[in-house]
């Protein structure tokens, strides 16, 4: 393996993107054998598998870019996924919001995928070749995820009184968490300057246009809120995140090095 | 939850016909096509999908099997085996 030039900023960025994908994949996996119908069960896990694939590449890249620790060890995707604790995860809070009912799961997916499509499109031209490589593949996956979420939001939003009520409730529940996707910090400023990261200021209008068009067609109301929960990027997570990690990490921690 | 049944046909690659691969339930044609993609093309099985409402398929009845198919049983001359094919003929 050729040594990768250590780059702490880009390592953190890759970790953020990787954690987003990993945590949302884990949330979607909770639907296994519980979806409304067999076909949707498979569809949701297909989304999760796409995200898991993205997470693997991004976490591997994050480990390489972070470079060896004082013992000379480079952390692998498994080390990063299974052996970090809650405050070390830097996913956006939207990814870890509890899935709730199917309506909330689809509302969350719409908000995430409408962000990921322009995100991966922009990152396909990232100055970091590892991130650009993931983005080139992920943009097609995200486009399908958006199509899937949009299809259900339209059907449920513009469906029966009960499906409309549930989808609006789910949307109201997850909406405040979306603002965090477009937050800037000093690290992001530096990486946007270097052409490594996507500029949130350019993603936000695209996200808003996509989401508003779907919600309007689905006869749903865009929630109005000034509450903007934040902290995921800094390791401050929601109640329930520890349980998610416990389920994710239990096997690896109980049987270190276990393989199929 | 009772949703209509759809029959799924997948073309595995260009030049081949769509082949029936199975069925699924979906509320409408749009979702049926997407479910078909998710359930039947996860391992790169296809480049094109058709979904057809199962209720629209007109099928022969098992009761009519004898009348439908047996009369062809004693007519081997319908198979192209009674003449020799010249060696020069390609791609027959």
Tab-separated table of C-alpha atoms in Angstrom:
chain	number	residue	atom	x	y	z
A	1	UNK	CA	0.000	0.000	0.000
A	2	UNK	CA	1.352	3.377	-0.947
A	3	UNK	CA	1.422	5.781	1.963
A	4	UNK	CA	-1.256	8.466	1.837
A	5	UNK	CA	-0.193	11.991	2.686
A	6	UNK	CA	-1.598	12.818	6.125
A	7	UNK	CA	-4.291	15.505	5.970
A	8	UNK	CA	-6.114	16.042	9.239
A	9	UNK	CA	-8.771	18.420	7.910
A	10	UNK	CA	-9.788	16.168	5.030
A	11	UNK	CA	-9.712	13.164	7.369
A	12	UNK	CA	-12.320	14.814	9.597
A	13	UNK	CA	-14.450	15.716	6.571
A	14	UNK	CA	-14.334	12.137	5.262
A	15	UNK	CA	-15.242	10.939	8.740
A	16	UNK	CA	-18.273	13.269	8.871
A	17	UNK	CA	-19.539	12.007	5.513
A	18	UNK	CA	-18.766	8.408	6.432
A	19	UNK	CA	-20.554	8.680	9.776
A	20	UNK	CA	-23.589	10.233	8.050
A	21	UNK	CA	-23.816	7.228	5.748
A	22	UNK	CA	-23.094	4.638	8.441
A	23	UNK	CA	-25.595	5.962	10.967
A	24	UNK	CA	-28.429	6.404	8.464
A	25	UNK	CA	-27.745	2.897	7.122
A	26	UNK	CA	-28.076	1.554	10.658
A	27	UNK	CA	-31.364	3.402	11.194
A	28	UNK	CA	-32.745	2.021	7.905
A	29	UNK	CA	-31.670	-1.494	8.859
A	30	UNK	CA	-34.057	-1.296	11.807
A	31	UNK	CA	-36.825	-1.769	9.224
A	32	UNK	CA	-35.567	-5.222	8.257
A	33	UNK	CA	-38.535	-7.623	8.392
A	34	UNK	CA	-40.748	-4.766	9.675
A	35	UNK	CA	-41.553	-2.796	6.511
A	36	UNK	CA	-45.174	-2.442	5.365
A	37	UNK	CA	-44.639	-5.048	2.630
A	38	UNK	CA	-41.925	-7.391	1.421
A	39	UNK	CA	-41.101	-5.232	-1.597
A	40	UNK	CA	-40.516	-2.151	0.565
A	41	UNK	CA	-38.489	-4.195	3.032
A	42	UNK	CA	-36.037	-5.058	0.267
A	43	UNK	CA	-36.096	-1.489	-1.062
A	44	UNK	CA	-35.213	0.054	2.310
A	45	UNK	CA	-32.350	-2.363	2.851
A	46	UNK	CA	-31.084	-1.633	-0.663
A	47	UNK	CA	-30.837	2.013	0.378
A	48	UNK	CA	-29.067	0.971	3.563
A	49	UNK	CA	-26.599	-1.184	1.641
A	50	UNK	CA	-25.784	1.682	-0.726
A	51	UNK	CA	-25.097	3.900	2.270
A	52	UNK	CA	-23.041	1.223	3.982
A	53	UNK	CA	-20.884	0.904	0.878
A	54	UNK	CA	-20.299	4.656	0.904
A	55	UNK	CA	-19.484	4.538	4.614
A	56	UNK	CA	-16.886	1.797	4.151
A	57	UNK	CA	-14.963	3.735	1.505
A	58	UNK	CA	-15.196	7.023	3.406
A	59	UNK	CA	-14.133	5.588	6.759
A	60	UNK	CA	-11.212	3.810	5.109
A	61	UNK	CA	-10.216	7.105	3.498
A	62	UNK	CA	-10.581	8.937	6.827
A	63	UNK	CA	-8.267	6.425	8.484
A	64	UNK	CA	-5.627	6.773	5.773
A	65	UNK	CA	-5.724	10.571	5.791
A	66	UNK	CA	-5.540	10.732	9.587
A	67	UNK	CA	-2.291	8.789	9.377
A	68	UNK	CA	-0.749	6.427	11.911
A	69	UNK	CA	-1.341	6.885	15.643
A	70	UNK	CA	1.679	7.064	18.038
A	71	UNK	CA	1.923	3.258	17.865
A	72	UNK	CA	2.217	3.435	14.091
A	73	UNK	CA	-1.242	1.945	13.461
A	74	UNK	CA	-3.589	3.312	10.800
A	75	UNK	CA	-7.221	2.882	11.857
A	76	UNK	CA	-9.301	0.743	9.490
A	77	UNK	CA	-12.975	1.080	8.566
A	78	UNK	CA	-13.784	-1.520	11.231
A	79	UNK	CA	-11.786	0.305	13.909
A	80	UNK	CA	-13.648	3.499	13.115
A	81	UNK	CA	-17.107	1.955	12.844
A	82	UNK	CA	-16.945	-0.392	15.802
A	83	UNK	CA	-14.426	0.947	18.272
A	84	UNK	CA	-15.314	4.608	18.643
A	85	UNK	CA	-17.645	5.867	21.347
A	86	UNK	CA	-20.536	8.275	21.093
A	87	UNK	CA	-18.634	11.607	21.382
A	88	UNK	CA	-16.231	10.537	18.609
A	89	UNK	CA	-18.996	10.148	16.016
A	90	UNK	CA	-19.541	13.281	13.929
A	91	UNK	CA	-22.655	12.467	11.861
A	92	UNK	CA	-25.348	15.109	11.437
A	93	UNK	CA	-28.212	14.667	13.924
A	94	UNK	CA	-30.725	14.186	11.082
A	95	UNK	CA	-29.143	10.785	10.331
A	96	UNK	CA	-29.729	9.473	13.839
A	97	UNK	CA	-33.264	10.804	14.411
A	98	UNK	CA	-35.350	7.795	15.371
A	99	UNK	CA	-37.109	6.225	12.428
A	100	UNK	CA	-40.563	6.452	14.001
A	101	UNK	CA	-43.288	5.268	11.651
A	102	UNK	CA	-42.901	4.775	7.901
A	103	UNK	CA	-44.018	8.357	7.251
A	104	UNK	CA	-41.254	9.830	9.384
A	105	UNK	CA	-38.684	7.475	7.851
A	106	UNK	CA	-39.627	8.679	4.368
A	107	UNK	CA	-39.693	12.349	5.418
A	108	UNK	CA	-36.164	11.929	6.841
A	109	UNK	CA	-35.020	10.150	3.675
A	110	UNK	CA	-36.379	12.942	1.486
A	111	UNK	CA	-34.504	15.617	3.458
A	112	UNK	CA	-31.267	13.598	3.452
A	113	UNK	CA	-31.343	12.486	-0.188
A	114	UNK	CA	-32.318	15.946	-1.473
A	115	UNK	CA	-29.083	17.112	0.203
A	116	UNK	CA	-26.925	14.203	-0.896
A	117	UNK	CA	-27.694	14.538	-4.609
A	118	UNK	CA	-26.155	18.043	-4.956
A	119	UNK	CA	-23.530	17.137	-2.338
A	120	UNK	CA	-22.163	14.142	-4.241
A	121	UNK	CA	-22.526	15.968	-7.551
A	122	UNK	CA	-20.270	18.724	-6.202
A	123	UNK	CA	-17.868	16.299	-4.516
A	124	UNK	CA	-17.318	14.310	-7.713
A	125	UNK	CA	-14.952	17.191	-8.523
A	126	UNK	CA	-13.360	17.256	-5.036
A	127	UNK	CA	-9.629	17.898	-4.820
A	128	UNK	CA	-9.416	14.758	-2.665
A	129	UNK	CA	-9.353	11.810	-5.033
A	130	UNK	CA	-10.704	9.389	-2.423
A	131	UNK	CA	-13.778	11.503	-1.750
A	132	UNK	CA	-14.234	12.248	-5.461
A	133	UNK	CA	-14.178	8.517	-6.185
A	134	UNK	CA	-16.922	7.766	-3.664
A	135	UNK	CA	-18.961	10.737	-4.906
A	136	UNK	CA	-18.904	9.602	-8.535
A	137	UNK	CA	-20.628	6.358	-7.535
A	138	UNK	CA	-22.768	7.758	-4.728
A	139	UNK	CA	-24.449	10.377	-6.899
A	140	UNK	CA	-26.344	7.679	-8.827
A	141	UNK	CA	-27.306	5.919	-5.612
A	142	UNK	CA	-28.526	9.154	-4.017
A	143	UNK	CA	-30.579	9.957	-7.126
A	144	UNK	CA	-32.440	6.667	-6.709
A	145	UNK	CA	-32.883	7.220	-2.962
A	146	UNK	CA	-34.391	10.628	-3.696
A	147	UNK	CA	-36.720	9.124	-6.285
A	148	UNK	CA	-37.843	6.454	-3.809
A	149	UNK	CA	-38.445	8.906	-0.964
A	150	UNK	CA	-40.208	11.338	-3.306
A	151	UNK	CA	-42.502	8.573	-4.592
A	152	UNK	CA	-43.655	7.686	-1.092
A	153	UNK	CA	-43.922	11.263	0.160
A	154	UNK	CA	-46.189	12.080	-2.794
A	155	UNK	CA	-48.342	8.994	-2.292
A	156	UNK	CA	-48.689	9.318	1.452
A	157	UNK	CA	-48.893	13.110	1.563
A	158	UNK	CA	-51.544	13.199	-1.142
A	159	UNK	CA	-53.126	9.915	-0.047
A	160	UNK	CA	-55.682	9.336	2.706
A	161	UNK	CA	-56.371	11.681	5.618
A	162	UNK	CA	-54.457	9.303	7.892
A	163	UNK	CA	-51.405	8.963	5.624
A	164	UNK	CA	-51.317	12.755	5.160
A	165	UNK	CA	-51.495	13.327	8.910
A	166	UNK	CA	-48.683	10.863	9.601
A	167	UNK	CA	-46.385	12.204	6.921
A	168	UNK	CA	-46.936	15.813	8.027
A	169	UNK	CA	-46.206	14.763	11.616
A	170	UNK	CA	-43.048	12.927	10.544
A	171	UNK	CA	-41.927	15.921	8.514
A	172	UNK	CA	-42.544	18.275	11.447
A	173	UNK	CA	-40.491	15.921	13.664
A	174	UNK	CA	-37.402	15.758	11.451
A	175	UNK	CA	-37.453	19.191	9.792
A	176	UNK	CA	-35.543	21.166	12.481
A	177	UNK	CA	-32.554	18.816	12.182
A	178	UNK	CA	-31.991	19.624	8.508
A	179	UNK	CA	-30.501	23.069	9.256
A	180	UNK	CA	-27.359	21.411	10.641
A	181	UNK	CA	-26.545	20.029	7.175
A	182	UNK	CA	-25.760	23.558	6.007
A	183	UNK	CA	-23.734	24.770	8.966
A	184	UNK	CA	-20.233	26.069	8.395
A	185	UNK	CA	-17.285	25.920	10.708
A	186	UNK	CA	-13.621	26.852	10.393
A	187	UNK	CA	-12.693	23.394	9.079
A	188	UNK	CA	-15.304	23.553	6.336
A	189	UNK	CA	-14.159	27.072	5.391
A	190	UNK	CA	-10.600	25.821	4.910
A	191	UNK	CA	-11.698	22.772	2.891
A	192	UNK	CA	-14.065	24.745	0.649
A	193	UNK	CA	-11.155	27.119	-0.004
A	194	UNK	CA	-8.978	24.143	-1.014
A	195	UNK	CA	-11.667	22.643	-3.258
A	196	UNK	CA	-11.986	19.527	-1.097
A	197	UNK	CA	-15.416	20.116	0.453
A	198	UNK	CA	-18.755	21.168	-1.037
A	199	UNK	CA	-19.859	24.698	-0.135
A	200	UNK	CA	-23.019	24.473	2.035
A	201	UNK	CA	-24.111	27.897	0.780
A	202	UNK	CA	-24.368	26.438	-2.735
A	203	UNK	CA	-26.101	23.213	-1.622
A	204	UNK	CA	-28.786	24.844	0.492
A	205	UNK	CA	-30.790	26.546	-2.320
A	206	UNK	CA	-30.752	23.330	-4.390
A	207	UNK	CA	-31.923	21.315	-1.396
A	208	UNK	CA	-34.682	23.795	-0.598
A	209	UNK	CA	-35.942	23.892	-4.184
A	210	UNK	CA	-36.112	20.089	-4.411
A	211	UNK	CA	-37.805	19.626	-1.057
A	212	UNK	CA	-40.297	22.450	-1.504
A	213	UNK	CA	-41.362	21.157	-4.921
A	214	UNK	CA	-42.024	17.670	-3.533
A	215	UNK	CA	-43.861	18.945	-0.460
A	216	UNK	CA	-46.050	21.255	-2.541
A	217	UNK	CA	-47.031	18.428	-4.876
A	218	UNK	CA	-47.653	16.181	-1.870
A	219	UNK	CA	-49.985	18.826	-0.358
A	220	UNK	CA	-47.745	19.004	2.720
A	221	UNK	CA	-46.893	22.160	4.630
A	222	UNK	CA	-43.293	23.287	5.011
A	223	UNK	CA	-42.822	23.427	8.786
A	224	UNK	CA	-42.042	26.779	10.318
A	225	UNK	CA	-39.605	26.564	13.166
A	226	UNK	CA	-36.775	28.586	14.607
A	227	UNK	CA	-35.447	25.655	16.658
A	228	UNK	CA	-32.177	24.513	15.112
A	229	UNK	CA	-30.708	21.621	17.068
A	230	UNK	CA	-27.006	21.152	16.410
A	231	UNK	CA	-23.918	19.428	17.791
A	232	UNK	CA	-23.666	16.178	15.842
A	233	UNK	CA	-20.513	17.284	14.032
A	234	UNK	CA	-18.930	17.943	17.442
A	235	UNK	CA	-19.934	14.591	18.936
A	236	UNK	CA	-23.029	15.789	20.815
A	237	UNK	CA	-25.790	13.337	19.999
A	238	UNK	CA	-29.467	12.720	20.687
A	239	UNK	CA	-30.931	10.481	23.325
A	240	UNK	CA	-31.016	7.035	21.827
A	241	UNK	CA	-27.772	7.288	19.882
A	242	UNK	CA	-26.025	5.093	22.433
A	243	UNK	CA	-28.568	2.346	21.793
A	244	UNK	CA	-27.960	2.618	18.062
A	245	UNK	CA	-24.212	2.229	18.614
A	246	UNK	CA	-24.739	-0.662	21.010
A	247	UNK	CA	-26.634	-2.578	18.353
A	248	UNK	CA	-24.094	-1.626	15.678
A	249	UNK	CA	-21.006	-2.446	17.707
A	250	UNK	CA	-22.040	-5.240	20.042
A	251	UNK	CA	-20.939	-8.173	17.908
A	252	UNK	CA	-17.542	-6.756	17.016
A	253	UNK	CA	-16.788	-5.770	20.600
A	254	UNK	CA	-17.933	-9.124	22.008
A	255	UNK	CA	-15.986	-11.144	19.449
A	256	UNK	CA	-13.026	-9.007	18.322
A	257	UNK	CA	-11.756	-10.020	14.915
A	258	UNK	CA	-14.774	-12.194	14.143
A	259	UNK	CA	-15.203	-12.954	10.433
A	260	UNK	CA	-17.817	-14.772	8.362
B	1	UNK	CA	-53.058	-4.432	3.037
B	2	UNK	CA	-54.271	-5.632	-0.332
B	3	UNK	CA	-52.536	-4.085	-3.318
B	4	UNK	CA	-52.739	-5.163	-6.966
B	5	UNK	CA	-50.466	-7.914	-8.197
B	6	UNK	CA	-47.977	-7.148	-10.982
B	7	UNK	CA	-46.059	-9.532	-13.210
B	8	UNK	CA	-42.420	-8.599	-13.766
B	9	UNK	CA	-40.420	-9.124	-16.963
B	10	UNK	CA	-36.690	-8.390	-17.174
B	11	UNK	CA	-34.443	-8.107	-20.212
B	12	UNK	CA	-31.057	-9.352	-19.125
B	13	UNK	CA	-29.127	-7.669	-21.915
B	14	UNK	CA	-29.585	-5.970	-25.247
B	15	UNK	CA	-30.784	-8.286	-27.974
B	16	UNK	CA	-32.552	-10.714	-25.666
B	17	UNK	CA	-36.271	-10.783	-24.932
B	18	UNK	CA	-37.878	-9.728	-21.698
B	19	UNK	CA	-38.349	-12.840	-19.574
B	20	UNK	CA	-40.894	-13.357	-16.815
B	21	UNK	CA	-39.029	-13.373	-13.499
B	22	UNK	CA	-41.814	-13.219	-10.913
B	23	UNK	CA	-44.493	-11.016	-9.439
B	24	UNK	CA	-44.966	-8.432	-6.720
B	25	UNK	CA	-47.555	-6.208	-5.090
B	26	UNK	CA	-47.590	-2.436	-5.506
B	27	UNK	CA	-50.185	0.343	-5.281
B	28	UNK	CA	-49.614	1.596	-8.836
B	29	UNK	CA	-47.470	1.193	-11.950
B	30	UNK	CA	-44.867	3.745	-10.834
B	31	UNK	CA	-44.180	1.935	-7.568
B	32	UNK	CA	-44.424	-1.471	-9.225
B	33	UNK	CA	-41.563	-0.553	-11.539
B	34	UNK	CA	-39.440	0.662	-8.653
B	35	UNK	CA	-40.191	-2.372	-6.517
B	36	UNK	CA	-39.298	-4.577	-9.477
B	37	UNK	CA	-35.942	-2.800	-9.719
B	38	UNK	CA	-35.366	-3.326	-5.996
B	39	UNK	CA	-36.506	-6.922	-5.771
B	40	UNK	CA	-35.482	-8.447	-9.111
B	41	UNK	CA	-32.398	-6.547	-10.358
B	42	UNK	CA	-30.243	-6.372	-7.237
B	43	UNK	CA	-27.516	-8.472	-8.836
B	44	UNK	CA	-27.344	-6.746	-12.202
B	45	UNK	CA	-29.885	-9.103	-13.731
B	46	UNK	CA	-31.261	-6.571	-16.166
B	47	UNK	CA	-31.074	-3.531	-18.402
B	48	UNK	CA	-34.831	-3.108	-18.867
B	49	UNK	CA	-37.959	-3.957	-16.877
B	50	UNK	CA	-41.629	-4.351	-17.804
B	51	UNK	CA	-44.370	-4.572	-15.208
B	52	UNK	CA	-47.819	-5.738	-16.241
B	53	UNK	CA	-50.978	-5.786	-14.091
B	54	UNK	CA	-51.541	-9.479	-13.371
B	55	UNK	CA	-55.282	-8.893	-13.794
B	56	UNK	CA	-54.639	-7.859	-17.408
B	57	UNK	CA	-52.886	-11.108	-18.294
B	58	UNK	CA	-55.208	-13.409	-20.253
B	59	UNK	CA	-54.116	-16.973	-19.542
B	60	UNK	CA	-55.050	-20.323	-21.024
B	61	UNK	CA	-56.955	-22.560	-18.646
B	62	UNK	CA	-55.523	-25.840	-17.359
B	63	UNK	CA	-58.949	-27.379	-18.229
B	64	UNK	CA	-58.325	-26.573	-21.885
B	65	UNK	CA	-54.838	-28.064	-21.899
B	66	UNK	CA	-55.758	-31.146	-23.917
B	67	UNK	CA	-57.708	-29.271	-26.571
B	68	UNK	CA	-55.099	-26.534	-26.787
B	69	UNK	CA	-51.877	-28.442	-26.918
B	70	UNK	CA	-52.366	-32.147	-27.637
B	71	UNK	CA	-53.291	-31.713	-31.332
B	72	UNK	CA	-49.721	-30.499	-31.993
B	73	UNK	CA	-48.308	-33.655	-30.478
B	74	UNK	CA	-48.519	-35.889	-33.575
B	75	UNK	CA	-47.303	-33.380	-36.147
B	76	UNK	CA	-43.526	-33.743	-36.075
B	77	UNK	CA	-43.350	-32.411	-39.648
B	78	UNK	CA	-43.848	-28.949	-38.210
B	79	UNK	CA	-40.330	-29.122	-36.831
B	80	UNK	CA	-37.741	-28.028	-39.394
B	81	UNK	CA	-36.039	-31.431	-39.393
B	82	UNK	CA	-37.137	-32.832	-42.772
B	83	UNK	CA	-34.612	-31.104	-44.953
B	84	UNK	CA	-30.842	-30.759	-44.820
B	85	UNK	CA	-29.262	-27.418	-44.200
B	86	UNK	CA	-26.392	-26.542	-46.548
B	87	UNK	CA	-23.094	-26.065	-44.724
B	88	UNK	CA	-22.789	-22.540	-46.093
B	89	UNK	CA	-25.855	-21.302	-44.251
B	90	UNK	CA	-24.802	-19.386	-41.191
B	91	UNK	CA	-26.674	-18.184	-38.127
B	92	UNK	CA	-29.784	-20.247	-38.747
